[in-house]
Short mmCIF file of C-alpha atoms in Angstrom, two decimals:
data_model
loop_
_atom_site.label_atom_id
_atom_site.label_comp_id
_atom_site.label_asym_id
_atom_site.label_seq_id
_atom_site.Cartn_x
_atom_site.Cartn_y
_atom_site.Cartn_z
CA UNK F 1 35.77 66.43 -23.12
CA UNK F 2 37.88 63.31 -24.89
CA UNK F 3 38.35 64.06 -28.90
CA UNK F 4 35.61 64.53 -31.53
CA UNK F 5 36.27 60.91 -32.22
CA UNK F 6 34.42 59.17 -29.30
CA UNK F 7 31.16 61.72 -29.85
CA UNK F 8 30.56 59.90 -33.32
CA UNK F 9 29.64 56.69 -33.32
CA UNK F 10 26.44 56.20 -31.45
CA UNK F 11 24.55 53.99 -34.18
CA UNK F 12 27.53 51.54 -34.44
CA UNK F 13 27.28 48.10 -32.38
CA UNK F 14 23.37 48.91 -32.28
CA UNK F 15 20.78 46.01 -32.38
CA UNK F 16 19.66 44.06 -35.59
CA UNK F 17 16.79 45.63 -37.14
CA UNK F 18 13.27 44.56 -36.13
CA UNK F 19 10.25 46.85 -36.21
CA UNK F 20 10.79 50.46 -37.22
CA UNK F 21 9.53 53.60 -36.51
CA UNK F 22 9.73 57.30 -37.97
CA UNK F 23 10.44 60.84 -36.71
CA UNK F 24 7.74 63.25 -38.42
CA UNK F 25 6.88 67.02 -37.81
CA UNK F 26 6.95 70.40 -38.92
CA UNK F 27 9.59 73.54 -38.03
CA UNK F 28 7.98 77.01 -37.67
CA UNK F 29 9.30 80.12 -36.16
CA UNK F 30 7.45 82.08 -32.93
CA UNK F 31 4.75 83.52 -35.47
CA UNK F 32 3.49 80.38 -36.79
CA UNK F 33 5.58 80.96 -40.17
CA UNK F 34 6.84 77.35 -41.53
CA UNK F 35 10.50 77.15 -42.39
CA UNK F 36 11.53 75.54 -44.85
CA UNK F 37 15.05 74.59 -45.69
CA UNK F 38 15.87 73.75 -41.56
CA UNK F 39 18.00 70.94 -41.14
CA UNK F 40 16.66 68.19 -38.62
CA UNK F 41 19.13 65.23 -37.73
CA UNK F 42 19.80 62.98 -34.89
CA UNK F 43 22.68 63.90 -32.80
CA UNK F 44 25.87 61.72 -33.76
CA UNK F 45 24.28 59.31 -36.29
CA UNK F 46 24.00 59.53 -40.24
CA UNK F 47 20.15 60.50 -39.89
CA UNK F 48 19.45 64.22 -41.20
CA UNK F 49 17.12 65.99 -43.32
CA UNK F 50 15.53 69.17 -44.29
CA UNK F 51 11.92 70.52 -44.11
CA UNK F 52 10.16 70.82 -46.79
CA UNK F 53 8.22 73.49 -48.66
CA UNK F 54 6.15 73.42 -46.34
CA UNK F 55 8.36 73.39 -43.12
CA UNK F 56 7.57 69.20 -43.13
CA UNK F 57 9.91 66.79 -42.30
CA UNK F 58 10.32 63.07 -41.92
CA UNK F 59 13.12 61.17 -40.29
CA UNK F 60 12.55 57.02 -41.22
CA UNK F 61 13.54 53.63 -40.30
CA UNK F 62 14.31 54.08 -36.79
CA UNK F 63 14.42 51.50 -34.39
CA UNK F 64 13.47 52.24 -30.94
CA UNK F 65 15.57 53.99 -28.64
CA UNK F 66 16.92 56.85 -27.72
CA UNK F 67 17.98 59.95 -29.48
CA UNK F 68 18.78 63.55 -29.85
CA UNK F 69 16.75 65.20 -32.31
CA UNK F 70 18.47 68.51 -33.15
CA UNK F 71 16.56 71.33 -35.40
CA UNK F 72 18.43 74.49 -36.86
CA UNK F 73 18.20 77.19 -39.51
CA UNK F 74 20.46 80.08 -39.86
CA UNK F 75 19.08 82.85 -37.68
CA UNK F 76 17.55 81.03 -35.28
CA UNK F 77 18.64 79.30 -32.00
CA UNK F 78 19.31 75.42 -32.12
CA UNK F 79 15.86 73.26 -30.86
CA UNK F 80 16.92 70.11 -29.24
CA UNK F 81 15.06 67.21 -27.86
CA UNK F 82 15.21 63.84 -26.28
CA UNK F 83 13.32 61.61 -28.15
CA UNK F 84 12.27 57.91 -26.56
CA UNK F 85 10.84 55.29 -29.31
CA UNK F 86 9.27 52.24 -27.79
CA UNK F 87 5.79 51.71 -29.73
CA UNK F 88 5.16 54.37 -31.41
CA UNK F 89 6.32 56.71 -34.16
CA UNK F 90 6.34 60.25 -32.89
CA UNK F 91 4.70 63.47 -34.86
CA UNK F 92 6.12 66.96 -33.60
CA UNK F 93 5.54 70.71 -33.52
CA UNK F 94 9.15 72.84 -33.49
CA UNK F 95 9.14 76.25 -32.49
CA UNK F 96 12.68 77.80 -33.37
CA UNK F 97 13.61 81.01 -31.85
CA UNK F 98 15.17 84.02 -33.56
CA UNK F 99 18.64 84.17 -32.34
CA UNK F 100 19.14 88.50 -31.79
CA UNK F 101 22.30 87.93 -31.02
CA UNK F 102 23.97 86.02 -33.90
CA UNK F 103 21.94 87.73 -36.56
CA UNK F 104 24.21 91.05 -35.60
CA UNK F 105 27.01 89.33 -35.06
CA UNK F 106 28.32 87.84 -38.50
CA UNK F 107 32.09 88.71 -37.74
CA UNK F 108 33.59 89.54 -34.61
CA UNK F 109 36.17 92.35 -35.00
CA UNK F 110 39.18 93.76 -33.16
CA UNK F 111 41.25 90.26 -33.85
CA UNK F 112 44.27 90.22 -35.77
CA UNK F 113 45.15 88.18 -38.33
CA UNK F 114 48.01 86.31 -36.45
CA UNK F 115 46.15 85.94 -33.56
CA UNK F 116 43.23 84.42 -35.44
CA UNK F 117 45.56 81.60 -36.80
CA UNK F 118 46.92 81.20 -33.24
CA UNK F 119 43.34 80.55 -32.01
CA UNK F 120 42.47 78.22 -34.77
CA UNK F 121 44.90 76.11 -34.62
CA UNK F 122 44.59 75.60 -30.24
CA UNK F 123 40.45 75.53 -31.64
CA UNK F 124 41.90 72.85 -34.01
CA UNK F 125 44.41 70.90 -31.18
CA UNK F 126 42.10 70.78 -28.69
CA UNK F 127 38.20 70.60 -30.55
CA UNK F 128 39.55 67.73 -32.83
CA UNK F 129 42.23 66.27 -30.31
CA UNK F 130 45.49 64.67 -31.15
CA UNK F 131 44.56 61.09 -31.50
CA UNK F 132 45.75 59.05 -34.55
CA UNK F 133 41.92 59.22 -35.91
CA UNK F 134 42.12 62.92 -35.24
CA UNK F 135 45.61 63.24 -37.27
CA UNK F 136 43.69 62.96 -40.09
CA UNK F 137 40.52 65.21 -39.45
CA UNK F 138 40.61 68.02 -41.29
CA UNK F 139 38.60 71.52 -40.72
CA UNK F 140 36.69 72.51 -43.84
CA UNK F 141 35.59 75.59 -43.45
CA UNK F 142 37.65 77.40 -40.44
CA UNK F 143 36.04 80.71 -41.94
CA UNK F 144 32.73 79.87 -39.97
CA UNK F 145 34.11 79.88 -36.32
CA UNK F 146 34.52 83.21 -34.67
CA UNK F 147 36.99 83.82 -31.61
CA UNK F 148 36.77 85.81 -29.00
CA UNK F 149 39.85 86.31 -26.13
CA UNK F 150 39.73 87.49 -22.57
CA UNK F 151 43.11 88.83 -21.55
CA UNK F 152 41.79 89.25 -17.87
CA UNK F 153 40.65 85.92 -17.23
CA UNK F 154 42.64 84.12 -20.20
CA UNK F 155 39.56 82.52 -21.71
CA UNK F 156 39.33 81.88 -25.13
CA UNK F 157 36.00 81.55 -26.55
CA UNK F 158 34.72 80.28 -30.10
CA UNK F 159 31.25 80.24 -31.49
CA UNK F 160 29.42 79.57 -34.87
CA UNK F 161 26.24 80.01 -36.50
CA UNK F 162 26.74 77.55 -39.32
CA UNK F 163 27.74 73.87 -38.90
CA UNK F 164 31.53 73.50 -38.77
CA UNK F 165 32.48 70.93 -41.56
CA UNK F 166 35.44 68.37 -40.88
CA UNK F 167 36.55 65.58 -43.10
CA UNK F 168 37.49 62.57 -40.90
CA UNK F 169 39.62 60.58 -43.06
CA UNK F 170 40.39 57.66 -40.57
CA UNK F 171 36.76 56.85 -40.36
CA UNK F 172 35.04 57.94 -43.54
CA UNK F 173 33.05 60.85 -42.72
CA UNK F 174 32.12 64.67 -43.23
CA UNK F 175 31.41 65.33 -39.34
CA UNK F 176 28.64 68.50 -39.09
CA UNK F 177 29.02 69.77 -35.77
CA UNK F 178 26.73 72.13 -34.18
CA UNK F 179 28.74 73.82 -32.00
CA UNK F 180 26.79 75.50 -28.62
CA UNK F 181 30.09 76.22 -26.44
CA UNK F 182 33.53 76.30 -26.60
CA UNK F 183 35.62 77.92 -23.93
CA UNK F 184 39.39 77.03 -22.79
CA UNK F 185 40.34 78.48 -19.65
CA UNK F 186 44.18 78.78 -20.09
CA UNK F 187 44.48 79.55 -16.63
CA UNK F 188 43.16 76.97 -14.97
CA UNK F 189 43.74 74.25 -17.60
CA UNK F 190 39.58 73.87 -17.83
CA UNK F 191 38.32 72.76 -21.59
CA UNK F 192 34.88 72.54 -22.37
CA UNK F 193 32.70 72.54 -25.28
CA UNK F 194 28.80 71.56 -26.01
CA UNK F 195 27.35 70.79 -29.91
CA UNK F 196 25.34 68.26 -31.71
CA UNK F 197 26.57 66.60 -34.81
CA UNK F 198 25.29 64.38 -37.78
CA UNK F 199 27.75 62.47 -40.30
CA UNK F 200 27.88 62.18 -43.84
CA UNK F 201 29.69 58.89 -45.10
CA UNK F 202 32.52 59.76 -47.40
CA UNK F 203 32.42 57.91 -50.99
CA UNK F 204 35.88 55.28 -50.98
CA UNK F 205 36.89 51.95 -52.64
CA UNK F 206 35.68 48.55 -51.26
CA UNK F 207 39.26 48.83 -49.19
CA UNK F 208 38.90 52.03 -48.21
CA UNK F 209 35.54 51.22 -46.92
CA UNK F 210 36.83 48.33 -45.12
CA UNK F 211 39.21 49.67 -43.73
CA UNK F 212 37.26 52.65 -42.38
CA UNK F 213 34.38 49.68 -40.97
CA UNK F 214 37.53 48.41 -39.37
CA UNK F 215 38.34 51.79 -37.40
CA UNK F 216 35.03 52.87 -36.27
CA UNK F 217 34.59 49.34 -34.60
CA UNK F 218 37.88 50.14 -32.84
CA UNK F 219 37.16 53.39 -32.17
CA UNK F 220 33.31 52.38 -30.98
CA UNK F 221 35.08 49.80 -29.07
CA UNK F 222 35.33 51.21 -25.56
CA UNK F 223 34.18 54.68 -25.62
CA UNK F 224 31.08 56.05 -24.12
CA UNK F 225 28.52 55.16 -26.72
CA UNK F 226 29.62 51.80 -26.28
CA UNK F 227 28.78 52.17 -22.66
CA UNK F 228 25.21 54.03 -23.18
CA UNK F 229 24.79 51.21 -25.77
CA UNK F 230 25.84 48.29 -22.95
CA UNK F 231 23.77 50.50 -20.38
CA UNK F 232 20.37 50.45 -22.11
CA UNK F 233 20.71 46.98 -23.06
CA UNK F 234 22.04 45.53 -19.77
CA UNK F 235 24.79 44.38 -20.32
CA UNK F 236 27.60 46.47 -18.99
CA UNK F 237 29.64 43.40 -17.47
CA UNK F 238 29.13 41.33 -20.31
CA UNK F 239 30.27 44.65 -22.69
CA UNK F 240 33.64 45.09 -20.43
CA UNK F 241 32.57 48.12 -18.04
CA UNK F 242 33.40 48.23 -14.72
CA UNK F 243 30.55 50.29 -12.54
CA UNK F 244 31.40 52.60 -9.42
CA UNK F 245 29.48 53.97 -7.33
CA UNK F 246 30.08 56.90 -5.36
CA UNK F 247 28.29 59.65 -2.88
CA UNK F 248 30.62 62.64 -2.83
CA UNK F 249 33.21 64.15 -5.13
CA UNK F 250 35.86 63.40 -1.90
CA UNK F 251 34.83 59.51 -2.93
CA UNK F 252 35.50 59.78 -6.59
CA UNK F 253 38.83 61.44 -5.72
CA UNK F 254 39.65 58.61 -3.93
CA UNK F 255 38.53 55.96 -6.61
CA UNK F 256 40.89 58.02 -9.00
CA UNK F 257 43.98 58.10 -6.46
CA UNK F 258 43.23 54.03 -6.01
CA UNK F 259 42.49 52.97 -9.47
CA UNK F 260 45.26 54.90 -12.65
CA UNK F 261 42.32 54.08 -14.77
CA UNK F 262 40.40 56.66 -13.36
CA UNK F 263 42.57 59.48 -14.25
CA UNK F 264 41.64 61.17 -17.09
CA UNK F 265 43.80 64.29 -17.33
CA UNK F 266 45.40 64.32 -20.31
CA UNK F 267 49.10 64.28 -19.47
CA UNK F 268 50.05 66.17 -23.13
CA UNK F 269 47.70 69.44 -22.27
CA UNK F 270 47.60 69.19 -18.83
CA UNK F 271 43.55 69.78 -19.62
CA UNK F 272 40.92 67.51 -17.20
CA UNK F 273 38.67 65.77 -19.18
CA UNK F 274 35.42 64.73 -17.26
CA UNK F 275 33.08 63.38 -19.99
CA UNK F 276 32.90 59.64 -18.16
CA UNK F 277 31.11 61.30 -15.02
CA UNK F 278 27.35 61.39 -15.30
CA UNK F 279 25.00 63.08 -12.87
CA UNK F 280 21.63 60.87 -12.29
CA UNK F 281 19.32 63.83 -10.83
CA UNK F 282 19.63 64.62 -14.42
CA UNK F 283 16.00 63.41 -15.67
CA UNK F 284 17.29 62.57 -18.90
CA UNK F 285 19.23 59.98 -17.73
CA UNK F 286 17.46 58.03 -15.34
CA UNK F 287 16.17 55.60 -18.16
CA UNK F 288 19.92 54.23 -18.87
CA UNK F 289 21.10 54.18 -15.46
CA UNK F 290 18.75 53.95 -12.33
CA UNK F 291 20.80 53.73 -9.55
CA UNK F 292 19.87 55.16 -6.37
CA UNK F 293 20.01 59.15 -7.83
CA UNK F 294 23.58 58.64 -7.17
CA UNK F 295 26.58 59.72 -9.77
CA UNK F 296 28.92 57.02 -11.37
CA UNK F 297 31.76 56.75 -12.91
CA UNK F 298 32.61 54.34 -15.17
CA UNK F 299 35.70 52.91 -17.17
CA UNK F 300 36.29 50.09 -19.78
CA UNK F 301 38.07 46.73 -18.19
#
């Protein structure tokens, strides 16, 4: 996947406000219990919240769309959701599941310390990436991801229960990421990693602010929110995306070979990044792109 960067910055470049609508509901566990104290955000905007007392929670001022709801509590496996507003302000039931697993896991052991710091900082290199924006991310609390290392198949594998905090200082935020996945196949040169995230706007001066207003446009600018954005309003062309379509991976290899901008190993790492390839049999994206249950690839002009 490209750097943390491009996975932030869905609400930027988004509509003027018209009519709004709200996210409501309440987050129990499998017995019926309430929960309060979950968190409940929208994946990569600044909308979060926790339940209530009474496992309630309210998410406002929305304007229709798409999103990502995301529910977690420590102990319990991440609930997420697709959420489509168009005239009507949902109201819904969560059911979080006890996560077993992670409740007897809180530290993995038989790591050393050296090795640890070795793993954190390729966690670091490669989960934040080595943009300029990334240069100045930094990991707040390291002591929440746990490592584990397969000398056999030289996979390294990280996982957390809580949120993993960074402070993006290019962009003015606290980035809470959700991590689900994270395994780097040194072998093969194969990264990949899953999460949800929510942001927290860092407090600055009026030029600090603008100039942080000034980066996320650039960084918005051409990454693939700013294609889902074009996408679901219809105007990819008029955005600056350029649209292929193809049948077969043998196809897409060929649209890569053809066109340099379609090659998106990264030449430091040697690591493929495929995040700009998106699979329409996948229901969940058949409202943004409906063409012809065929994949596309797409690039900025």
């Amino acid at each position: 996947m490209k750097n943390l960067v491009f996975i932030l910055l869905i609400f930027i470049g988004l509509a003027a406000r018209a009519q709004t609508y709200s996210i409501t509901g309440t987050v129990s566990d499998e017995k019926g219990v309430t929960l309060p104290g979950a968190t409940v955000f929208l994946a990569n905007t600044k909308i979060a919240t926790a339940t209530d007392g009474s496992g309630k929670f309210k998410l406002s001022d929305l304007q229709p769309g798409v999103y990502e709801l995301v529910a977690k509590m420590l102990g319990f496996t991440a609930f997420n959701q697709s959420i489509i507003i168009q005239k009507k302000s949902p109201d819904l039931r969560i059911v979080l599941k006890a996560n077993s697993i992670m409740l007897n896991m809180v530290n993995i052991t038989g790591i050393s310390d050296d090795d640890r710091k070795k793993y954190l900082e390729l966690f670091k290199q490669y989960f934040i990436g080595q943009s300029d924006n990334a240069s100045r991310c930094k990991l707040l609390n390291p002591e929440v991801i746990n490592f584990i290392y397969n000398k056999n198949t030289d996979v390294l594998e990280a996982s957390s229960e809580k949120f993993i905090i960074m402070e993006n200082k290019a962009l003015g935020y606290n980035v809470h990421y959700l991590l689900k996945a994270f395994n780097m196949d040194m072998r093969r040169h194969v990264l990949y990693y899953d999460g949800s995230s929510y942001l927290e706007e860092l407090t600055g001066s009026k030029s600090q602010q603008e100039r942080w207003e000034k980066n996320r446009q650039l960084t918005y600018l051409g990454s693939k929110w700013h294609f889902f954005k074009a996408a679901f309003d219809n105007k990819l062309e008029e955005e600056g995306f350029l649209v292929y379509r193809y049948p077969n991976r043998l196809a897409l290899e060929r649209i890569r070979k053809e066109d340099p901008m379609m090659n998106f190993k990264d030449k430091n790492t040697g690591f493929e990044h495929m995040n700009y390839i998106l699979p329409l049999h996948d229901p969940d994206m058949k409202y943004i792109l409906p063409l012809h249950e065929r994949d596309i690839l797409f690039t900025s002009i």
